[in-house]
Amino acid sequence: MLQPMFDRLEQLFPELVDFRRDLHMYPELSFQEVKTPKKIAEYLRKLGLEVKTGVGGNGVLGILKGGKPGKTVALRADFDALPIQDEKEVAYKSCVPGVMHACGHDVHTAGLLGVAKVLSEHRAELPGTVVFIHQFAEELLPGGAISMIEAGCLDGVDVIYCAHVSSEHPVGVVGVKAGYLMAAADSFSIQITGKGGHGAYPHKTIDPLVIGSQLVLNLQQIVSRRVDPLQAAVLTVGSFQAGKAFNVIPHSVSLSGTVRTFNEDVRQTIETSLRQITKTTCEGAGATVTVEYERGYPAVCNEEKETERIHQLAKLLVGEEQAKVLEARMGAEDFAYYLQKVPGTFFYVGGRNPEINATYPHHHPMFDVDERSMLVTGKLFISAVMNYLTEGKMLPEVQEQKVGLGS
């Protein structure tokens, strides 16, 4: 049964490319998505799915009820863009100044619509329900996932899967990891107020620049001396704003940075320590200080059983050498919120291809990916849905799938 679905997905490839390129040409920023969700909803309605719009904000749900009773699988794709100028010279270059799809969300969206179309054409044989979650605002806190969950997008869902295209891995590669895959991402800003004055008379000032410099060094002791060395953590001060004149000691300085962790206890330890060290360092030198600490997305923790399901299916679809087990990384994703509610897994699908200049990292002005990655994602999604709903009975045929990724 899976091979006809795969064949149909291959047939739909030009249509998916057209949809993806339209999104790429007319991107919309996080929380400002208007036309994109309308395009998605229109496509899903034409498939005869139950469609919900305005879910949690700008989110869209497509609900496909199969002809047979069974469990419910959710598949998620995001569709927001980034405030980056598109510098590629391609026919589908962004037409919106300063905005582009520099992370592959257009590919995610078009690929998931292809899956919806294929599965909708086989709804009579489908033993259960599939929920297609098209999420807005993944790129910007607080993210769209949490509000879509609050609006009920996971109601009745038993398992959830998400794929993210990767310019790091060649097209045809699938990367998985059980347990922690991505970190919790927090941010902080610190304002130190001292007493400014002439650079020739430092004894008459309370120099916030020197205090801030000492604080940067002191904060480095948190990870090295307060966190278990077997636990991964990062604390980075990425911005230090001080005075503008060479002979003037500024009145105040500001610092900002990010904290990345996996373990929640470590996360709390770092926040508590940062506040404590900042207070004692600054007040001990006679300055006043304010600290703002914002908790970002939690860590992405993939459920072991569902990760192994995707891994085994990937081996059948792309071959054992191409189905890789990845190391954890310090990036962040609000898909973590879904995984806190239902079991599931987040995995990567390669999109790198030097032949079409698709080699630049995510969030780069030249970012692009091989669109055939949509076929790999689509076949994996279809395989995962059918394998889960048939309790492991349905598998893709190895020899027919190792050949290619489409045209």
PDB file of C-alpha atoms in Angstrom, residues 6 9 28 67 80 87 219 228 270 312 324 330 338 360 364:
ATOM      1  CA  PHE A   6       5.181   7.164  -2.641  1.00  0.00           C
ATOM      2  CA  LEU A   9       4.085  11.902  -3.865  1.00  0.00           C
ATOM      3  CA  GLU A  28       5.940  36.652   6.365  1.00  0.00           C
ATOM      4  CA  GLY A  67     -12.327   5.331   6.891  1.00  0.00           C
ATOM      5  CA  ASP A  80       7.166  31.835   9.516  1.00  0.00           C
ATOM      6  CA  GLU A  87      20.848  37.578  -1.318  1.00  0.00           C
ATOM      7  CA  LEU A 219      29.887  34.581  35.153  1.00  0.00           C
ATOM      8  CA  ASP A 228      28.254  19.065  37.026  1.00  0.00           C
ATOM      9  CA  ILE A 270      22.465  28.795  36.258  1.00  0.00           C
ATOM     10  CA  GLN A 312      14.171   2.055  11.423  1.00  0.00           C
ATOM     11  CA  LYS A 324      22.350   8.633  11.093  1.00  0.00           C
ATOM     12  CA  MET A 330      22.615  23.708  21.536  1.00  0.00           C
ATOM     13  CA  TYR A 338       4.426  19.416  21.960  1.00  0.00           C
ATOM     14  CA  TYR A 360      24.953  27.887   3.486  1.00  0.00           C
ATOM     15  CA  HIS A 364      22.168  32.996   6.320  1.00  0.00           C
TER      16      HIS A 364
END
